[in-house]
Short mmCIF file of C-alpha atoms in Angstrom, two decimals:
data_model
loop_
_atom_site.label_atom_id
_atom_site.label_comp_id
_atom_site.label_asym_id
_atom_site.label_seq_id
_atom_site.Cartn_x
_atom_site.Cartn_y
_atom_site.Cartn_z
CA MET A 1 8.59 11.29 -44.80
CA GLU A 2 5.45 13.20 -43.97
CA ASN A 3 4.27 10.34 -41.80
CA LEU A 4 7.57 10.34 -39.95
CA GLN A 5 7.22 14.06 -39.32
CA LEU A 6 3.72 13.51 -37.95
CA ALA A 7 5.00 10.68 -35.76
CA VAL A 8 7.72 12.84 -34.21
CA SER A 9 5.38 15.64 -33.26
CA GLY A 10 2.85 13.09 -32.06
CA LEU A 11 5.46 11.40 -29.88
CA ALA A 12 6.51 14.73 -28.38
CA ASN A 13 2.92 15.54 -27.45
CA GLY A 14 2.40 11.98 -26.29
CA CYS A 15 5.31 12.29 -23.89
CA ILE A 16 3.60 15.19 -22.18
CA TYR A 17 0.30 13.31 -21.98
CA GLY A 18 2.26 10.36 -20.66
CA LEU A 19 3.83 12.43 -17.90
CA ILE A 20 0.45 13.72 -16.76
CA ALA A 21 -0.95 10.19 -16.95
CA LEU A 22 2.02 9.09 -14.84
CA GLY A 23 0.85 11.54 -12.17
CA PHE A 24 -2.66 10.06 -12.28
CA VAL A 25 -1.30 6.54 -11.92
CA LEU A 26 1.19 7.37 -9.16
CA ILE A 27 -1.53 8.78 -6.94
CA TYR A 28 -4.04 6.11 -7.86
CA LYS A 29 -1.63 3.30 -7.09
CA ALA A 30 -0.57 4.70 -3.76
CA THR A 31 -3.86 5.98 -2.42
CA GLU A 32 -6.59 4.48 -4.66
CA GLN A 33 -7.77 8.04 -5.26
CA VAL A 34 -8.05 9.52 -8.73
CA ASN A 35 -6.67 13.03 -8.80
CA PHE A 36 -8.69 14.87 -11.42
CA ALA A 37 -6.69 18.03 -10.71
CA GLN A 38 -3.53 16.47 -12.18
CA GLY A 39 -3.90 18.49 -15.40
CA ASP A 40 -4.36 21.66 -13.40
CA LEU A 41 -1.26 20.88 -11.38
CA MET A 42 0.59 20.72 -14.70
CA MET A 43 -0.84 24.11 -15.69
CA LEU A 44 0.17 25.59 -12.35
CA GLY A 45 3.68 24.16 -12.66
CA ALA A 46 4.03 25.83 -16.05
CA PHE A 47 2.82 29.16 -14.67
CA ILE A 48 5.21 29.04 -11.72
CA ALA A 49 8.13 28.40 -14.09
CA LEU A 50 6.92 31.30 -16.21
CA ALA A 51 6.54 33.60 -13.22
CA LEU A 52 10.03 32.79 -12.02
CA GLY A 53 11.80 32.80 -15.36
CA ASN A 54 10.17 35.30 -17.71
CA ASP A 55 11.85 38.69 -17.93
CA SER A 56 8.52 40.46 -17.48
CA HIS A 57 8.16 38.73 -14.11
CA ILE A 58 11.05 37.74 -11.80
CA GLY A 59 13.50 36.98 -14.56
CA ALA A 60 15.52 34.23 -12.93
CA PRO A 61 17.67 32.03 -15.20
CA PHE A 62 15.64 29.37 -17.02
CA TRP A 63 17.13 26.38 -15.19
CA VAL A 64 16.65 28.02 -11.80
CA ALA A 65 13.05 28.74 -12.73
CA CYS A 66 12.56 25.08 -13.74
CA ALA A 67 14.04 23.78 -10.50
CA GLY A 68 11.99 26.28 -8.53
CA ALA A 69 8.77 25.21 -10.25
CA VAL A 70 9.48 21.51 -9.66
CA LEU A 71 10.25 22.07 -5.98
CA ALA A 72 7.25 24.37 -5.49
CA MET A 73 4.92 21.83 -7.10
CA ALA A 74 6.35 19.00 -5.00
CA ALA A 75 5.70 21.06 -1.89
CA LEU A 76 2.20 21.89 -3.11
CA GLY A 77 1.44 18.24 -3.85
CA TRP A 78 2.66 17.21 -0.42
CA SER A 79 0.58 19.88 1.33
CA LEU A 80 -2.53 19.07 -0.71
CA GLU A 81 -2.35 15.50 0.53
CA ARG A 82 -1.68 16.58 4.08
CA VAL A 83 -4.34 19.28 4.31
CA VAL A 84 -7.05 18.39 1.81
CA LEU A 85 -7.00 14.66 1.09
CA ARG A 86 -5.82 13.01 4.29
CA PRO A 87 -8.89 14.08 6.28
CA ILE A 88 -11.11 12.14 3.87
CA LEU A 89 -8.92 9.03 3.78
CA GLY A 90 -11.17 6.02 4.24
CA GLN A 91 -14.23 7.80 2.84
CA PRO A 92 -15.79 6.44 -0.37
CA GLN A 93 -13.76 7.08 -3.53
CA ILE A 94 -16.42 9.40 -4.89
CA ALA A 95 -15.62 11.90 -2.11
CA ALA A 96 -11.98 12.13 -3.16
CA MET A 97 -13.02 12.34 -6.80
CA ILE A 98 -15.34 15.31 -6.25
CA LEU A 99 -12.77 16.93 -4.00
CA THR A 100 -10.06 16.76 -6.66
CA ILE A 101 -12.44 18.04 -9.35
CA ALA A 102 -13.22 21.00 -7.10
CA LEU A 103 -9.51 21.42 -6.46
CA GLY A 104 -9.03 21.71 -10.24
CA PHE A 105 -11.53 24.56 -10.38
CA VAL A 106 -9.83 26.34 -7.53
CA LEU A 107 -6.38 26.04 -9.11
CA ARG A 108 -7.73 27.30 -12.44
CA PHE A 109 -9.30 30.36 -10.85
CA VAL A 110 -6.27 31.08 -8.70
CA ALA A 111 -4.06 30.93 -11.79
CA GLY A 112 -6.51 33.14 -13.65
CA ALA A 113 -6.57 35.67 -10.82
CA ILE A 114 -2.78 35.87 -10.68
CA TRP A 115 -1.70 35.59 -14.31
CA GLY A 116 -4.90 36.52 -16.16
CA HIS A 117 -6.75 34.48 -18.78
CA ASP A 118 -4.80 35.50 -21.86
CA PRO A 119 -2.31 33.02 -23.28
CA LEU A 120 1.26 33.61 -22.12
CA ALA A 121 4.48 32.16 -23.49
CA LEU A 122 7.29 30.72 -21.40
CA GLU A 123 10.68 32.10 -22.43
CA THR A 124 13.04 29.22 -22.99
CA PRO A 125 16.56 29.02 -24.39
CA ILE A 126 15.36 26.41 -26.90
CA ALA A 127 12.42 28.38 -28.30
CA GLY A 128 12.25 28.31 -32.08
CA ALA A 129 15.39 26.22 -32.54
CA ASN A 130 15.11 23.56 -35.24
CA PHE A 131 17.32 20.79 -36.49
CA SER A 132 16.90 19.14 -39.83
CA LEU A 133 17.75 15.52 -40.21
CA GLY A 134 17.45 14.31 -43.75
CA GLY A 135 14.15 15.78 -44.82
CA LEU A 136 12.90 15.73 -41.26
CA ILE A 137 12.56 18.92 -39.25
CA LEU A 138 12.89 18.40 -35.52
CA GLY A 139 11.96 21.17 -33.12
CA ALA A 140 14.25 21.51 -30.12
CA ASP A 141 11.11 21.61 -27.98
CA GLU A 142 10.01 18.25 -29.37
CA ILE A 143 13.39 16.68 -28.76
CA ALA A 144 13.42 18.10 -25.24
CA ALA A 145 9.99 16.65 -24.51
CA ILE A 146 11.04 13.20 -25.67
CA VAL A 147 14.45 13.19 -23.99
CA VAL A 148 13.25 14.60 -20.68
CA THR A 149 10.35 12.15 -20.54
CA LEU A 150 12.64 9.22 -21.19
CA LEU A 151 15.05 10.38 -18.50
CA LEU A 152 12.32 11.01 -15.95
CA THR A 153 10.71 7.64 -16.65
CA GLY A 154 14.07 5.93 -16.22
CA LEU A 155 14.64 7.77 -12.96
CA LEU A 156 11.21 6.86 -11.65
CA PHE A 157 11.71 3.25 -12.68
CA ALA A 158 15.02 3.09 -10.84
CA PHE A 159 13.48 4.78 -7.83
CA PHE A 160 10.58 2.33 -7.63
CA SER A 161 12.61 -0.81 -8.18
CA ARG A 162 15.90 0.04 -6.45
CA THR A 163 15.28 2.25 -3.43
CA ARG A 164 13.78 1.13 -0.16
CA LEU A 165 11.27 3.98 -0.19
CA GLY A 166 10.26 3.18 -3.77
CA VAL A 167 9.64 -0.47 -2.99
CA ALA A 168 7.72 0.60 0.12
CA MET A 169 5.55 2.81 -2.10
CA GLN A 170 4.82 -0.18 -4.33
CA ALA A 171 4.16 -2.32 -1.27
CA SER A 172 1.67 0.06 0.26
CA SER A 173 -0.16 0.39 -3.05
CA GLN A 174 -0.44 -3.39 -3.41
CA ASN A 175 -1.56 -4.14 0.12
CA GLN A 176 -2.09 -1.17 2.34
CA LEU A 177 -3.02 -3.16 5.42
CA ALA A 178 0.08 -5.35 5.17
CA ALA A 179 2.16 -2.20 4.75
CA TYR A 180 0.83 -0.93 8.06
CA TYR A 181 1.65 -4.29 9.64
CA MET A 182 5.25 -4.05 8.41
CA GLY A 183 5.68 -0.64 9.97
CA ILE A 184 5.72 1.29 6.69
CA PRO A 185 4.44 4.80 7.52
CA VAL A 186 1.67 4.61 4.95
CA LYS A 187 0.38 8.16 5.44
CA ARG A 188 3.84 9.64 4.95
CA VAL A 189 4.21 7.50 1.83
CA HIS A 190 0.96 9.00 0.51
CA GLY A 191 2.31 12.49 1.10
CA LEU A 192 5.54 11.70 -0.75
CA THR A 193 3.58 10.20 -3.64
CA TRP A 194 1.63 13.42 -4.00
CA ALA A 195 4.87 15.37 -3.89
CA LEU A 196 6.24 13.15 -6.66
CA ALA A 197 3.06 13.62 -8.71
CA GLY A 198 3.33 17.39 -8.23
CA ALA A 199 6.96 17.42 -9.38
CA THR A 200 6.10 15.27 -12.41
CA ALA A 201 3.26 17.65 -13.24
CA ALA A 202 5.67 20.59 -13.11
CA VAL A 203 8.04 18.87 -15.57
CA ALA A 204 5.12 18.13 -17.89
CA GLY A 205 3.98 21.73 -17.57
CA ILE A 206 7.38 23.18 -18.47
CA LEU A 207 7.67 20.86 -21.48
CA PHE A 208 4.19 21.79 -22.61
CA ALA A 209 4.77 25.51 -22.16
CA SER A 210 8.01 25.36 -24.14
CA LYS A 211 6.01 24.01 -27.10
CA GLY A 212 3.44 26.82 -27.12
CA SER A 213 1.50 29.19 -24.92
CA ILE A 214 -0.36 28.50 -21.72
CA ASP A 215 -3.47 29.85 -20.09
CA PRO A 216 -5.46 28.68 -17.03
CA GLY A 217 -7.57 26.40 -19.26
CA THR A 218 -4.47 24.39 -20.23
CA GLY A 219 -5.26 22.09 -17.34
CA PHE A 220 -8.06 20.51 -19.36
CA LEU A 221 -5.31 18.59 -21.08
CA GLY A 222 -5.64 16.42 -17.99
CA ILE A 223 -8.77 14.85 -19.46
CA LYS A 224 -6.84 13.65 -22.48
CA ALA A 225 -4.13 12.33 -20.16
CA PHE A 226 -6.81 10.58 -18.15
CA ALA A 227 -7.86 8.78 -21.32
CA ALA A 228 -4.20 7.89 -21.83
CA ALA A 229 -3.96 6.45 -18.33
CA VAL A 230 -7.09 4.37 -18.91
CA ILE A 231 -5.79 3.09 -22.25
CA GLY A 232 -2.50 2.08 -20.63
CA GLY A 233 -4.25 0.40 -17.74
CA PHE A 234 -4.81 2.54 -14.68
CA GLY A 235 -2.26 1.40 -12.17
CA SER A 236 0.66 0.65 -14.47
CA LEU A 237 3.48 3.18 -14.82
CA PRO A 238 4.82 1.94 -18.17
CA GLY A 239 1.19 1.66 -19.25
CA ALA A 240 0.60 5.33 -18.48
CA LEU A 241 3.53 6.36 -20.64
CA ALA A 242 2.49 4.00 -23.45
CA GLY A 243 -1.08 5.27 -23.23
CA GLY A 244 0.21 8.83 -23.53
CA LEU A 245 2.27 7.94 -26.60
CA ILE A 246 -0.70 6.18 -28.20
CA VAL A 247 -2.93 9.20 -27.67
CA GLY A 248 -0.18 11.50 -28.88
CA LEU A 249 0.34 9.47 -32.05
CA ILE A 250 -3.35 9.09 -32.85
CA GLU A 251 -4.04 12.81 -32.87
CA PRO A 252 -1.87 14.04 -35.77
CA PHE A 253 -2.69 11.01 -37.92
CA ALA A 254 -6.44 11.32 -37.32
CA SER A 255 -6.21 14.98 -38.09
CA ARG A 256 -4.20 14.38 -41.29
CA TYR A 257 -6.07 11.39 -42.69
CA ILE A 258 -9.62 11.81 -41.37
CA SER A 259 -10.30 15.40 -40.41
CA ALA A 260 -9.20 17.88 -37.78
CA GLY A 261 -12.44 17.52 -35.84
CA TYR A 262 -11.97 13.79 -35.46
CA ALA A 263 -8.53 14.29 -33.96
CA GLN A 264 -10.26 15.62 -30.86
CA ILE A 265 -12.51 12.60 -30.57
CA ALA A 266 -9.99 9.92 -31.50
CA PRO A 267 -8.29 9.50 -28.08
CA TYR A 268 -11.64 8.93 -26.38
CA ALA A 269 -12.83 6.59 -29.11
CA VAL A 270 -9.67 4.54 -28.56
CA MET A 271 -10.25 4.65 -24.82
CA ILE A 272 -13.75 3.23 -25.26
CA LEU A 273 -12.44 0.61 -27.65
CA VAL A 274 -9.76 -0.45 -25.18
CA LEU A 275 -12.26 -0.58 -22.33
CA VAL A 276 -14.51 -2.87 -24.38
CA VAL A 277 -11.76 -5.18 -25.60
CA ARG A 278 -9.44 -5.14 -22.61
CA PRO A 279 -11.28 -3.64 -19.64
CA HIS A 280 -8.21 -3.38 -17.42
CA GLY A 281 -6.18 -1.53 -20.03
CA ILE A 282 -3.32 -2.66 -22.20
CA PHE A 283 -0.69 -3.03 -19.48
CA ALA A 284 -2.96 -4.27 -16.71
CA GLN A 285 -1.32 -6.04 -13.80
CA VAL A 286 -4.63 -7.27 -12.48
CA SER A 287 -4.24 -10.76 -13.90
CA ALA A 288 -1.19 -11.30 -11.71
CA LYS A 289 -3.09 -10.53 -8.54
CA LYS A 290 -4.37 -13.68 -6.93
CA VAL A 291 -6.75 -13.52 -4.02
CA MET B 1 3.35 -5.63 38.99
CA SER B 2 4.20 -8.21 36.41
CA ASP B 3 7.42 -9.09 34.66
CA ALA B 4 5.72 -9.95 31.39
CA LEU B 5 7.06 -8.59 28.10
CA LEU B 6 3.58 -7.78 26.84
CA GLU B 7 0.84 -6.83 29.27
CA VAL B 8 -2.72 -6.14 28.24
CA ARG B 9 -5.01 -4.72 30.92
CA ASN B 10 -8.80 -4.31 30.75
CA LEU B 11 -8.69 -3.64 27.04
CA GLU B 12 -11.89 -2.54 25.32
CA SER B 13 -12.09 -2.06 21.59
CA PHE B 14 -14.86 -1.43 19.09
CA TYR B 15 -15.18 -2.96 15.65
CA GLY B 16 -17.37 -0.30 14.07
CA PRO B 17 -20.37 0.01 16.37
CA VAL B 18 -19.77 -3.43 17.88
CA MET B 19 -17.82 -3.75 21.10
CA ALA B 20 -15.53 -6.56 20.03
CA ILE B 21 -13.21 -6.63 23.04
CA ARG B 22 -14.81 -6.30 26.43
CA GLY B 23 -12.18 -5.94 29.08
CA VAL B 24 -9.43 -8.35 28.12
CA SER B 25 -6.31 -8.78 30.25
CA LEU B 26 -3.43 -11.04 29.37
CA ASP B 27 0.33 -11.45 29.80
CA VAL B 28 3.02 -12.80 27.52
CA ARG B 29 6.38 -13.57 29.11
CA GLU B 30 9.65 -13.16 27.23
CA GLY B 31 10.51 -16.30 25.28
CA SER B 32 7.14 -17.92 25.76
CA ALA B 33 4.31 -18.66 23.37
CA VAL B 34 0.79 -17.80 24.42
CA ALA B 35 -2.26 -19.04 22.56
CA VAL B 36 -5.61 -17.29 22.38
CA LEU B 37 -8.34 -19.70 21.35
CA GLY B 38 -11.85 -18.91 20.32
CA ALA B 39 -14.46 -19.28 17.62
CA ASN B 40 -15.12 -16.90 14.74
CA GLY B 41 -16.18 -13.49 15.97
CA ALA B 42 -14.81 -13.99 19.47
CA GLY B 43 -12.67 -10.86 19.02
CA LYS B 44 -9.29 -12.50 18.58
CA THR B 45 -8.28 -10.60 15.45
CA THR B 46 -9.54 -7.31 16.90
CA LEU B 47 -7.38 -7.98 19.95
CA LEU B 48 -4.25 -8.37 17.82
CA ARG B 49 -5.11 -5.37 15.65
CA THR B 50 -5.54 -3.25 18.74
CA ILE B 51 -2.17 -4.36 20.09
CA SER B 52 -0.41 -3.61 16.80
CA GLY B 53 -2.03 -0.18 16.53
CA ILE B 54 -4.15 -0.78 13.43
CA MET B 55 -7.15 -0.12 15.66
CA ASP B 56 -7.28 2.22 18.64
CA PRO B 57 -8.57 0.89 21.95
CA GLU B 58 -11.52 2.53 23.65
CA LYS B 59 -10.18 1.84 27.12
CA GLY B 60 -7.45 -0.10 28.84
CA GLU B 61 -3.70 -0.38 28.66
CA ILE B 62 -1.15 -2.22 26.57
CA ARG B 63 2.45 -2.24 27.78
CA LEU B 64 5.55 -3.59 26.11
CA ALA B 65 8.29 -4.16 28.67
CA GLY B 66 6.50 -1.71 30.93
CA GLU B 67 6.15 1.02 28.31
CA PRO B 68 2.59 1.98 27.32
CA ILE B 69 1.97 1.47 23.58
CA ALA B 70 -1.83 1.56 23.35
CA GLY B 71 -3.18 3.80 20.60
CA GLY B 72 0.19 4.50 18.94
CA ASP B 73 0.67 4.60 15.18
CA PRO B 74 1.34 1.14 13.71
CA ASP B 75 4.80 2.05 12.39
CA ARG B 76 5.92 3.25 15.82
CA ILE B 77 4.66 0.09 17.46
CA VAL B 78 6.56 -2.01 14.90
CA ARG B 79 9.68 0.03 15.67
CA LYS B 80 9.25 -0.82 19.33
CA GLY B 81 9.36 -4.50 18.42
CA VAL B 82 5.79 -5.74 17.97
CA VAL B 83 5.19 -7.42 14.62
CA HIS B 84 1.79 -8.60 13.49
CA VAL B 85 1.59 -11.46 10.99
CA PRO B 86 -1.96 -10.95 9.74
CA GLU B 87 -4.49 -13.64 8.99
CA GLY B 88 -5.14 -14.50 5.37
CA ARG B 89 -1.43 -14.08 4.56
CA GLU B 90 -1.55 -10.52 3.15
CA VAL B 91 1.69 -10.57 1.18
CA PHE B 92 2.58 -7.88 -1.38
CA PRO B 93 1.42 -9.80 -4.47
CA LEU B 94 3.42 -8.10 -7.21
CA LEU B 95 6.66 -7.73 -5.28
CA SER B 96 9.10 -10.61 -5.41
CA VAL B 97 9.57 -12.91 -2.43
CA ALA B 98 12.93 -11.26 -1.73
CA GLU B 99 11.37 -7.79 -1.84
CA ASN B 100 8.60 -8.94 0.50
CA LEU B 101 11.23 -10.10 2.97
CA GLY B 102 13.05 -6.79 2.59
CA MET B 103 9.85 -4.91 3.42
CA GLY B 104 9.63 -6.91 6.65
CA ALA B 105 12.85 -5.17 7.67
CA TYR B 106 11.57 -1.73 6.63
CA THR B 107 11.83 -0.28 10.11
CA ARG B 108 15.43 -1.46 10.56
CA ARG B 109 18.39 0.73 9.78
CA ASP B 110 21.19 -1.77 10.50
CA ASP B 111 23.05 -3.70 7.81
CA GLY B 112 22.27 -7.16 9.16
CA VAL B 113 19.27 -7.50 6.85
CA ASP B 114 20.93 -9.68 4.18
CA GLY B 115 22.31 -12.01 6.82
CA ASP B 116 18.88 -12.27 8.39
CA ILE B 117 17.33 -13.24 5.07
CA GLU B 118 19.76 -16.17 4.99
CA THR B 119 18.90 -17.15 8.56
CA VAL B 120 15.17 -16.85 8.05
CA LEU B 121 15.32 -18.88 4.84
CA ARG B 122 16.87 -21.76 6.75
CA TYR B 123 13.49 -22.18 8.41
CA PHE B 124 11.61 -21.78 5.13
CA PRO B 125 13.68 -23.61 2.50
CA VAL B 126 10.74 -23.57 0.05
CA LEU B 127 10.99 -19.80 -0.24
CA LYS B 128 14.65 -19.98 -1.17
CA GLN B 129 13.81 -21.40 -4.58
CA ARG B 130 11.21 -18.71 -5.13
CA LEU B 131 13.10 -15.56 -4.16
CA GLY B 132 12.68 -13.87 -7.54
CA GLN B 133 9.08 -14.87 -8.07
CA PRO B 134 6.15 -12.47 -7.41
CA ALA B 135 4.63 -13.37 -4.06
CA GLY B 136 1.15 -13.52 -5.59
CA THR B 137 2.15 -16.61 -7.57
CA LEU B 138 2.96 -18.67 -4.45
CA SER B 139 0.58 -21.28 -3.09
CA GLY B 140 -1.46 -20.49 0.01
CA GLY B 141 0.89 -22.35 2.31
CA GLU B 142 3.96 -20.72 0.80
CA GLN B 143 2.34 -17.30 1.19
CA GLN B 144 1.70 -18.06 4.86
CA MET B 145 5.35 -19.05 5.26
CA LEU B 146 6.38 -15.84 3.54
CA ALA B 147 4.16 -13.81 5.86
CA ILE B 148 5.79 -15.39 8.92
CA ALA B 149 9.29 -15.06 7.44
CA ARG B 150 8.60 -11.41 6.59
CA GLY B 151 7.48 -10.81 10.17
CA LEU B 152 10.71 -12.33 11.49
CA MET B 153 12.74 -9.94 9.34
CA ALA B 154 11.76 -7.10 11.66
CA ARG B 155 13.65 -8.90 14.48
CA PRO B 156 10.58 -8.50 16.67
CA ARG B 157 10.61 -8.69 20.45
CA ILE B 158 7.18 -10.26 20.14
CA MET B 159 5.38 -11.69 17.15
CA LEU B 160 1.59 -11.63 16.92
CA LEU B 161 0.47 -14.56 14.78
CA ASP B 162 -3.11 -14.41 13.53
CA GLU B 163 -4.53 -17.79 12.47
CA PRO B 164 -1.53 -19.21 10.63
CA SER B 165 -3.59 -22.36 9.91
CA LEU B 166 -6.41 -20.50 8.15
CA GLY B 167 -7.41 -22.09 4.85
CA LEU B 168 -4.48 -24.50 4.66
CA SER B 169 -4.42 -28.25 4.16
CA PRO B 170 -3.82 -30.40 7.27
CA ILE B 171 -0.33 -31.31 6.09
CA MET B 172 0.56 -27.68 5.51
CA VAL B 173 -0.83 -26.77 8.93
CA ARG B 174 1.40 -29.40 10.50
CA ASP B 175 4.45 -28.09 8.64
CA ILE B 176 3.76 -24.49 9.61
CA PHE B 177 3.33 -25.36 13.26
CA ALA B 178 6.51 -27.42 13.20
CA ILE B 179 8.31 -24.28 12.00
CA ILE B 180 6.61 -22.13 14.64
CA ARG B 181 7.74 -24.58 17.32
CA ARG B 182 11.33 -24.51 16.03
CA LEU B 183 11.33 -20.72 15.99
CA LYS B 184 10.23 -20.69 19.59
CA GLU B 185 12.62 -23.35 20.79
CA GLU B 186 15.70 -22.55 18.74
CA ARG B 187 15.44 -18.80 18.46
CA GLY B 188 13.40 -17.97 21.53
CA VAL B 189 10.86 -15.92 19.57
CA THR B 190 8.15 -14.65 21.90
CA MET B 191 4.72 -15.09 20.37
CA LEU B 192 1.08 -14.39 20.89
CA LEU B 193 -0.73 -16.92 18.75
CA VAL B 194 -4.39 -16.60 17.87
CA GLU B 195 -5.95 -19.80 16.58
CA GLN B 196 -9.11 -21.76 16.02
CA ASN B 197 -7.09 -24.92 15.69
CA ALA B 198 -6.79 -25.49 19.42
CA ARG B 199 -4.89 -28.75 19.22
CA MET B 200 -2.09 -27.25 17.14
CA ALA B 201 -1.98 -24.03 19.12
CA LEU B 202 -1.88 -25.68 22.54
CA GLY B 203 0.76 -28.08 21.25
CA VAL B 204 3.14 -25.14 20.74
CA ALA B 205 2.04 -22.75 23.47
CA ASP B 206 3.07 -22.62 27.12
CA PHE B 207 -0.02 -20.82 28.25
CA GLY B 208 -3.48 -20.34 26.80
CA TYR B 209 -6.52 -18.13 27.00
CA VAL B 210 -10.01 -18.93 25.71
CA MET B 211 -11.97 -16.01 24.33
CA GLU B 212 -15.68 -15.81 23.74
CA THR B 213 -17.69 -12.74 22.64
CA GLY B 214 -14.86 -10.40 23.47
CA GLN B 215 -14.00 -11.73 26.90
CA ILE B 216 -11.51 -14.16 28.34
CA VAL B 217 -13.59 -16.99 29.75
CA MET B 218 -10.78 -19.34 30.71
CA GLU B 219 -7.02 -19.34 31.10
CA GLY B 220 -4.31 -21.70 32.21
CA PRO B 221 -1.13 -23.53 31.27
CA ALA B 222 -1.46 -25.12 27.83
CA ASP B 223 -1.32 -28.72 29.02
CA ARG B 224 -4.03 -28.08 31.60
CA LEU B 225 -6.25 -26.35 29.05
CA GLU B 226 -5.78 -29.26 26.70
CA ARG B 227 -7.11 -31.64 29.34
CA SER B 228 -9.97 -29.40 30.42
CA PRO B 229 -13.38 -30.89 29.53
CA ASP B 230 -14.70 -27.57 28.18
CA VAL B 231 -11.85 -27.05 25.77
CA GLN B 232 -11.94 -30.69 24.72
CA GLU B 233 -15.60 -30.39 24.02
CA PHE B 234 -15.71 -27.10 22.13
CA TYR B 235 -12.36 -26.86 20.45
CA LEU B 236 -10.97 -30.36 20.25
CA GLY B 237 -14.20 -32.03 19.11
CA GLY B 238 -14.72 -34.24 22.16
CA ARG B 239 -18.45 -34.49 21.73
CA GLU B 240 -20.65 -34.58 18.67
CA ALA B 241 -21.78 -31.31 17.15
CA GLY B 242 -25.50 -31.56 17.98
CA ALA B 243 -25.00 -31.25 21.69
CA LEU B 244 -22.79 -28.23 21.34
CA ALA B 245 -25.14 -25.28 21.41
CA GLU B 246 -27.13 -26.51 24.34
CA ARG B 247 -24.16 -27.51 26.43
CA ARG B 248 -22.49 -24.21 25.82
CA TRP B 249 -25.00 -22.24 27.84
CA LYS B 250 -25.47 -24.79 30.57
CA ARG B 251 -21.82 -24.98 31.43
CA ARG B 252 -20.99 -21.40 30.88
CA LYS B 253 -21.18 -20.35 34.51
CA THR B 254 -18.42 -22.67 35.50
CA TRP B 255 -16.08 -21.00 33.03
CA ARG B 256 -15.69 -17.86 35.06
CA SER B 257 -14.81 -19.50 38.31
#
């Protein structure tokens, strides 16, 4: 029973890592750039929801605040691509990497300047609610994290496989030149991908904030999510989610059965192990690509 | 001044620091097939990429039915009816064959797409059995067929075909060219065909141009080009290879006359 309890809380955390990892993978697949500010986008999304919804700030209803944060982050993601990343399109990958790392710093300081560096809590209607199922105690926040992640993943899956724009996004990530030849507006697709990554980050941020407090340093969670994306195989959407769940599950068990310190190291140890054994990640699609 | 569907005038284009196209002019009439022959590095691919907007020209004009299109974004040029079937196939490897075909029609908003898939597949029956398969698992020849079929899905006014014979077996090359000929004759597809395989290309084309180091050095109706001693020698293998380099320079002057 104790193990089950650990698994549930691990899964809930893993869902959040998975959502951030999803943002990494979305942008990487579409633009071949790694957005190291993805964690900071999540942090910013959480803060915007908090600023809109908390009574001490604007005090809008919770759901309005959530929608507002998601829309604001989509707009921010779109504009970041348009203003910051598009000018360096075609430059070596390292340029985009350094740019997004710098972007992370900027977002962190902006958040710090606006909301301060002390931890703040997002007011949610589900805060503190618990259900007990048998001997198991399920937090409403944990259930929300799992359910919302499943829904969002399903939506994204349907979007990528069913809609014309989604298939075009896949197409331009698989063969950018051919996408140009087919008349797919590749640059606009990049912008929309960033918007999607921003919106996903906002959802992850709200879920994270409803499980505890946030401060501008929360964005460093992105590093753990990066490990998750690598474990899942950078470039695979289901892989990103699976990688997040793996990292989420490892943490509580490592902390329970080894020691709390090792729980911090465990995700990265697994990442290294996966890189050694299966360099393209668990869900790699690389083998299917024939040149 | 000309009633051609596609007109290229004094086009100059750079490939990085290299001037790959040095003042090329050519015409493609509606319903005709025009071949551009030339060796590796003659600038043929750069020419097509400049027309389709992947590369911007330095100088010169490109007009489609009289309307200037030079330097436009590739998606706008596709919308105007110019589709480029790139060399080396360039399919979307993880998308299914059907999805690849659907992407060919990306710029279209009408609902004739499903019907067109049926029509296009009549020319490429092999693809019909592979509709659900990822395009990356097809053979080279099948991928080339898919690339052409995908190009047709845009219902182009003109199709730019870049080296459809590249890297394929002789039998496959023959099959592909048989399809290209049928498309031209039965469906009246206008094409600009870039090829190293001069015999195949001139067999389909009405008119031909020979390109060398970024310039047109010779032009004429396809049957006349096919009989020309220079083309026979350099592109149809009329003389043994050893004499080639030397002869090339000696006879070059006569090419511009």
